[in-house]
Short mmCIF file of C-alpha atoms in Angstrom, two decimals:
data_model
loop_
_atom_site.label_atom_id
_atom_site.label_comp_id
_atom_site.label_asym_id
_atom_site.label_seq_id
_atom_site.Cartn_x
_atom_site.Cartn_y
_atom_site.Cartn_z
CA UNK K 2 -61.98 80.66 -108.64
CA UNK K 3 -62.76 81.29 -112.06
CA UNK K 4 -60.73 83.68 -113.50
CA UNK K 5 -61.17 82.86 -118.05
CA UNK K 6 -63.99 82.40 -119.81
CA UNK K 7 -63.53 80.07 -122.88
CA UNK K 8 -65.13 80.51 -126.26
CA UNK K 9 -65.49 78.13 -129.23
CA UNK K 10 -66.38 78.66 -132.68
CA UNK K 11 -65.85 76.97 -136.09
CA UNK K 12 -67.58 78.48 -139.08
CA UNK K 13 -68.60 74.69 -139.92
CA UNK K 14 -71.74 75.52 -137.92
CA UNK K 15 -72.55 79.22 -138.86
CA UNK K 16 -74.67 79.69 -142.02
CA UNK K 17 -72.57 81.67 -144.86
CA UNK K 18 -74.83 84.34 -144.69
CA UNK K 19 -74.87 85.07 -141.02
CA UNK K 20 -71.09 84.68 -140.83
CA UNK K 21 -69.88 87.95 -140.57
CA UNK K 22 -72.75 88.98 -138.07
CA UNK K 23 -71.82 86.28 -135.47
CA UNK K 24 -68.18 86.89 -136.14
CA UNK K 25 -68.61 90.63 -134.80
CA UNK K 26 -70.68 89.83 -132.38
CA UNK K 27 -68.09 87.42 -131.32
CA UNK K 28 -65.60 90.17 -131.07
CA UNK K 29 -67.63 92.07 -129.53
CA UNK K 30 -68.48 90.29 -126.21
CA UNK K 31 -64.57 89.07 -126.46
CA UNK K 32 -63.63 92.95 -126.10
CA UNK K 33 -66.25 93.51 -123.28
CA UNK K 34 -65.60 90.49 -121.40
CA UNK K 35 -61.34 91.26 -121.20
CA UNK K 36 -62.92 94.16 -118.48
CA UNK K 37 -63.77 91.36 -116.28
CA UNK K 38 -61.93 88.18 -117.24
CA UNK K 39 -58.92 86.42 -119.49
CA UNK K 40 -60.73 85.35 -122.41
CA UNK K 41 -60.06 82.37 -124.70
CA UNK K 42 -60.84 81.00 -128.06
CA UNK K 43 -61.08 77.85 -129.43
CA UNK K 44 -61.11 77.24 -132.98
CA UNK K 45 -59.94 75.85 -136.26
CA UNK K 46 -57.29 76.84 -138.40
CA UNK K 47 -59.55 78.37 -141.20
CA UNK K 48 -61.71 79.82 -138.74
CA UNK K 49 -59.15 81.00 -136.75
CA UNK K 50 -58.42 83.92 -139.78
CA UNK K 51 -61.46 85.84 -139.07
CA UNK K 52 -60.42 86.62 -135.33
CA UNK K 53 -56.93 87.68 -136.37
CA UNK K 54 -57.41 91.16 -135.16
CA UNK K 55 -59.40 90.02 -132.06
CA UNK K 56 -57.16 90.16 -128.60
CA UNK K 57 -57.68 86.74 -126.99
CA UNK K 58 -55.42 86.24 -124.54
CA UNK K 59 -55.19 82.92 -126.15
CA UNK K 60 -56.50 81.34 -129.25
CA UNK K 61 -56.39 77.41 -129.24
CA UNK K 62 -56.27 75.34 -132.74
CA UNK K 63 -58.27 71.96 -132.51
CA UNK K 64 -59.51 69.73 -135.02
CA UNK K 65 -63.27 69.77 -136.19
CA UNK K 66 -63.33 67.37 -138.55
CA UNK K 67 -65.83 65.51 -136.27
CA UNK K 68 -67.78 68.61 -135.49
CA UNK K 69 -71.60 67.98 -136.88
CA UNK K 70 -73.85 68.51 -133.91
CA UNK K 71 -74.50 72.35 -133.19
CA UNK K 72 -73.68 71.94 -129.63
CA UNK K 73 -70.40 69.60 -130.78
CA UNK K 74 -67.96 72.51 -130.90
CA UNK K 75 -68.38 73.56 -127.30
CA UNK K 76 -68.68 70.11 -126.06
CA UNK K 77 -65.49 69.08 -127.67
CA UNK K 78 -63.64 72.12 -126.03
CA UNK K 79 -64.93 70.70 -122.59
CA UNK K 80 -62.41 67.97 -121.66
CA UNK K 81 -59.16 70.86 -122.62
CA UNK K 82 -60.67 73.32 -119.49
CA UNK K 83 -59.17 73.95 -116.46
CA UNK K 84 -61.35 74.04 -113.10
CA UNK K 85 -60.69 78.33 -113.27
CA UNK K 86 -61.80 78.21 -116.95
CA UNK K 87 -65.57 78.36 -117.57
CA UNK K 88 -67.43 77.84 -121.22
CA UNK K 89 -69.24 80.47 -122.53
CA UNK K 90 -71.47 81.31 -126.01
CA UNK K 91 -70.08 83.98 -127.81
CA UNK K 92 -73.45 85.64 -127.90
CA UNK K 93 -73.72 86.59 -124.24
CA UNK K 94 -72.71 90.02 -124.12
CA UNK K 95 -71.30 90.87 -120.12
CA UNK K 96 -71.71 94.39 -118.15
CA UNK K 97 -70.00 92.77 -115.34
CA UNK K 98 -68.65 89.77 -113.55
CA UNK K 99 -71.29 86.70 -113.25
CA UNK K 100 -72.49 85.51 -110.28
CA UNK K 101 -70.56 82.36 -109.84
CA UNK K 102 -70.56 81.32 -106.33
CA UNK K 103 -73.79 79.15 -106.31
CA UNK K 104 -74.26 75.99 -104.65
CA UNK K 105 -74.65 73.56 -107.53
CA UNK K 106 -73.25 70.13 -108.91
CA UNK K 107 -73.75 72.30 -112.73
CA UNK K 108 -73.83 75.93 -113.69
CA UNK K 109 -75.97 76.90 -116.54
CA UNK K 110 -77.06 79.79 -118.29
CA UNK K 111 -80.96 79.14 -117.73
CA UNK K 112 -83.41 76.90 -117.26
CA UNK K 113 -86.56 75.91 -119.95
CA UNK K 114 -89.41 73.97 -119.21
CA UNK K 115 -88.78 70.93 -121.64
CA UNK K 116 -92.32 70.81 -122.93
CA UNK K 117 -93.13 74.65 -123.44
CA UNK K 118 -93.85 74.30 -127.02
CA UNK K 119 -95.69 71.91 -129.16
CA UNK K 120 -92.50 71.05 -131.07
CA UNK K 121 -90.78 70.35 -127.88
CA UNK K 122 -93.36 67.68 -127.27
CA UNK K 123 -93.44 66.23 -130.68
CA UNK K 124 -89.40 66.39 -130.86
CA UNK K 125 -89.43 64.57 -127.26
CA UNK K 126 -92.13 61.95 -129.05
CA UNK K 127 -90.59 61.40 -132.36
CA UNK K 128 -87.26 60.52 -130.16
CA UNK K 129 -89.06 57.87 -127.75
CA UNK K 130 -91.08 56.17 -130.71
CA UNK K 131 -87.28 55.75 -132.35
CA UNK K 132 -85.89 53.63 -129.58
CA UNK K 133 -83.70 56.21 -128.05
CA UNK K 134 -84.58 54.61 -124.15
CA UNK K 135 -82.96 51.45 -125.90
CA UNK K 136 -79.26 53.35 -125.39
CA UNK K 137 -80.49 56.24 -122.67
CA UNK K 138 -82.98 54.33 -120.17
CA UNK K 139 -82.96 57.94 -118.51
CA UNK K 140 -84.11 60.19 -121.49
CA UNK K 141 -87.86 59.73 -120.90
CA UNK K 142 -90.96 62.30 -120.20
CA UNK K 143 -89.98 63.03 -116.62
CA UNK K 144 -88.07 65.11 -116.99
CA UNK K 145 -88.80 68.91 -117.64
CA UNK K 146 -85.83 71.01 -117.52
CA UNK K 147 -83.68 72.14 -120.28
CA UNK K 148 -80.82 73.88 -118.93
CA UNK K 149 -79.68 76.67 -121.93
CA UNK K 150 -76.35 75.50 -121.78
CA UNK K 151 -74.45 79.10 -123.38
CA UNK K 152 -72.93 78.79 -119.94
CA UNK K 153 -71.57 75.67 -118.89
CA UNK K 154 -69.30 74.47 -115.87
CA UNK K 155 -69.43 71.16 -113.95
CA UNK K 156 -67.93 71.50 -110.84
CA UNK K 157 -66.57 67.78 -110.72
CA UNK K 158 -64.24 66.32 -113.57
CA UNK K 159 -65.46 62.66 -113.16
CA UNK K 160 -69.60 64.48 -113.92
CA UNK K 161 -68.40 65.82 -116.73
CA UNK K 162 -66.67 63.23 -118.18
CA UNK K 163 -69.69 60.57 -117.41
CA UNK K 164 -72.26 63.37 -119.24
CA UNK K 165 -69.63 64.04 -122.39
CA UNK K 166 -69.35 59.75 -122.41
CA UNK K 167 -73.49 60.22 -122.63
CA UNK K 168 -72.97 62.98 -125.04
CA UNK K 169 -70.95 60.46 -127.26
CA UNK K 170 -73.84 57.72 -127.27
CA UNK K 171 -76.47 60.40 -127.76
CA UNK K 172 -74.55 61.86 -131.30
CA UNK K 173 -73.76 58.25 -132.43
CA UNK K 174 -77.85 57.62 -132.05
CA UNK K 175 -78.47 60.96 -133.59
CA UNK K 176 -76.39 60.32 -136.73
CA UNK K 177 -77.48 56.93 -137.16
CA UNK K 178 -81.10 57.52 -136.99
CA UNK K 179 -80.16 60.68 -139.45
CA UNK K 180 -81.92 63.40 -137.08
CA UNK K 181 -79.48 65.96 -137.83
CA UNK K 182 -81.09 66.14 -141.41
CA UNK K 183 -84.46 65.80 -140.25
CA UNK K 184 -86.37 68.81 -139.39
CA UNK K 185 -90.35 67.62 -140.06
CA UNK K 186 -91.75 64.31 -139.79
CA UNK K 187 -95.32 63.29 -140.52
CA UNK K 188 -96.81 65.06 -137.38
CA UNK K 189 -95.25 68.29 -137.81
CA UNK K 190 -91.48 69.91 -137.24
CA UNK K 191 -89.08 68.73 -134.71
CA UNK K 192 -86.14 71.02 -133.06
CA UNK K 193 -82.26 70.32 -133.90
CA UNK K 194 -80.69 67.86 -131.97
CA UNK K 195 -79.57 69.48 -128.73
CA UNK K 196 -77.50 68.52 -125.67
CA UNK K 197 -79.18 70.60 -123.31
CA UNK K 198 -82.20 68.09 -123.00
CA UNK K 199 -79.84 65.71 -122.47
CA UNK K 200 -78.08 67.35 -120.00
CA UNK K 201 -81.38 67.83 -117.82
CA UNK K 202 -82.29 64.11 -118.15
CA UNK K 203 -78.95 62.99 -117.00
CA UNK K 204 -78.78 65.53 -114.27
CA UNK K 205 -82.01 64.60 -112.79
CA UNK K 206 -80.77 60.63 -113.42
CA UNK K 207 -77.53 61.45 -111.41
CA UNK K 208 -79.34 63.33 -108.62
CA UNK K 209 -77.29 66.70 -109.52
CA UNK K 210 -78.40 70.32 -108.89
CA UNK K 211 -78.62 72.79 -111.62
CA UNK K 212 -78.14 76.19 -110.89
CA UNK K 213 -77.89 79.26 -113.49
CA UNK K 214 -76.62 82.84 -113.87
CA UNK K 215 -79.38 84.29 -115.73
CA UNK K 216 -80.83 87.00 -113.11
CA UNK K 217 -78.19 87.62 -111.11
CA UNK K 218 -75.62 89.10 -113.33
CA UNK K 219 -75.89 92.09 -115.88
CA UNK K 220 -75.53 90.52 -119.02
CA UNK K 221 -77.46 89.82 -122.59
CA UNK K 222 -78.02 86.36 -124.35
CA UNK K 223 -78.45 87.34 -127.55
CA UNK K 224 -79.47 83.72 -128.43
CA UNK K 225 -81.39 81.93 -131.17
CA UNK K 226 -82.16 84.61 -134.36
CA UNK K 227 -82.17 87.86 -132.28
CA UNK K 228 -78.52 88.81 -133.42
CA UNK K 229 -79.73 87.86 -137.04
CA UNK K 230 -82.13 90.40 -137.51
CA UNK K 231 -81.50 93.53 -139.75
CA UNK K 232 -82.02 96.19 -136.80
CA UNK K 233 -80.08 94.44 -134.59
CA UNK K 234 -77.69 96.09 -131.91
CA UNK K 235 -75.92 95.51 -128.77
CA UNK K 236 -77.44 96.78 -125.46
CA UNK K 237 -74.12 98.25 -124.03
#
């Protein structure tokens, strides 16, 4: 049973100018989600000052000198979790306990179609024209789910630690082919690298079942620019 949901942050990934936003927010859903759950951070030592006054019930130092990727922090926290500890943005703001008990292989926060946006299409494109079915036969056009992975639990070890092994080969292709600096090309603009895409590809390669929480609990995923904005508040 899961009983602690795990966040990660390093201010490596957050834009100066949106840190103390995200930072609140953090502490925010942190606060809310000790009503339902132990809650636990993962962090870095410099980041780990701006959550002094923030009551984790534990707060984990790792290194991040390898963190690059936007979804690297929470992927790297991964192989530390226990099977009762689940990972979990710090942007998704609870108003009770999630519906966890689902019949699944994975459990995700939601589910995108993969192609729902020019950009997707081009991004998907631009990859395949670089090779990328050279190192991942099974990243091709069949597949059309992104899972939105600001929840994330795998209910076997040995899945998870094939997809982070993918993960690894995926970031190595990404940083060699210089993608994480690249946001247009000559058709148009691409989207960050992401791991979610990835994750649906290798999913459907595996035969796995996806599942996700979005719908059946009372909660808000205050993803993307939403929490950036100058009006913003929190739906309580």
């Amino acid at each position: 049973m899961i009983d602690t949901l795990v966040f990660s942050f390093t201010r490596k990934l957050a834009k100066e100018k949106n840190l103390d936003r995200i930072v609140w927010l953090y502490k925010q859903t942190a606060e809310k989600a000790k009503q339902f759950y132990k809650v636990k951070l993962f962090t870095d030592t410099e980041s780990s000052r701006l959550f002094e006054n923030t009551d984790y019930d534990d707060l984990t130092l790792i290194e991040t000198d390898s963190i690059i990727l936007l979804d690297d922090m929470k992927l790297s926290v991964l192989r530390y979790l226990n099977h009762n500890e689940l990972l979990i943005d710090g942007d998704i703001y609870l108003r009770e306990k999630l519906c966890l008990e689902q019949d699944c292989d994975i459990l995700c926060e939601a589910g995108y179609d993969r192609l729902y946006s020019p950009q997707s299409i081009l991004t998907l494109n631009y990859y395949l024209s670089l090779g990328i079915q050279d190192i991942i036969p099974f990243f091709d056009d069949k597949c059309n789910i992104v899972p939105n992975i600001g929840i994330l639990y795998f209910k076997s070890r040995d899945l998870e630690n094939e997809y982070l092994d993918w993960y690894a080969i995926f970031k190595k292709w990404i940083i060699q082919n210089s993608l994480h600096e690249i946001r247009y090309t000559d058709k148009g603009r691409i989207n960050p690298p992401s791991a979610q895409g990835l994750l649906g590809a290798f999913a459907r390669e595996k035969g796995k079942t996806i599942k996700y929480t979005r719908g059946l609990s009372n909660y808000t995923h205050y993803q993307l620019d939403i929490k950036y904005k100058e009006n913003f508040k929190i739906e309580r």
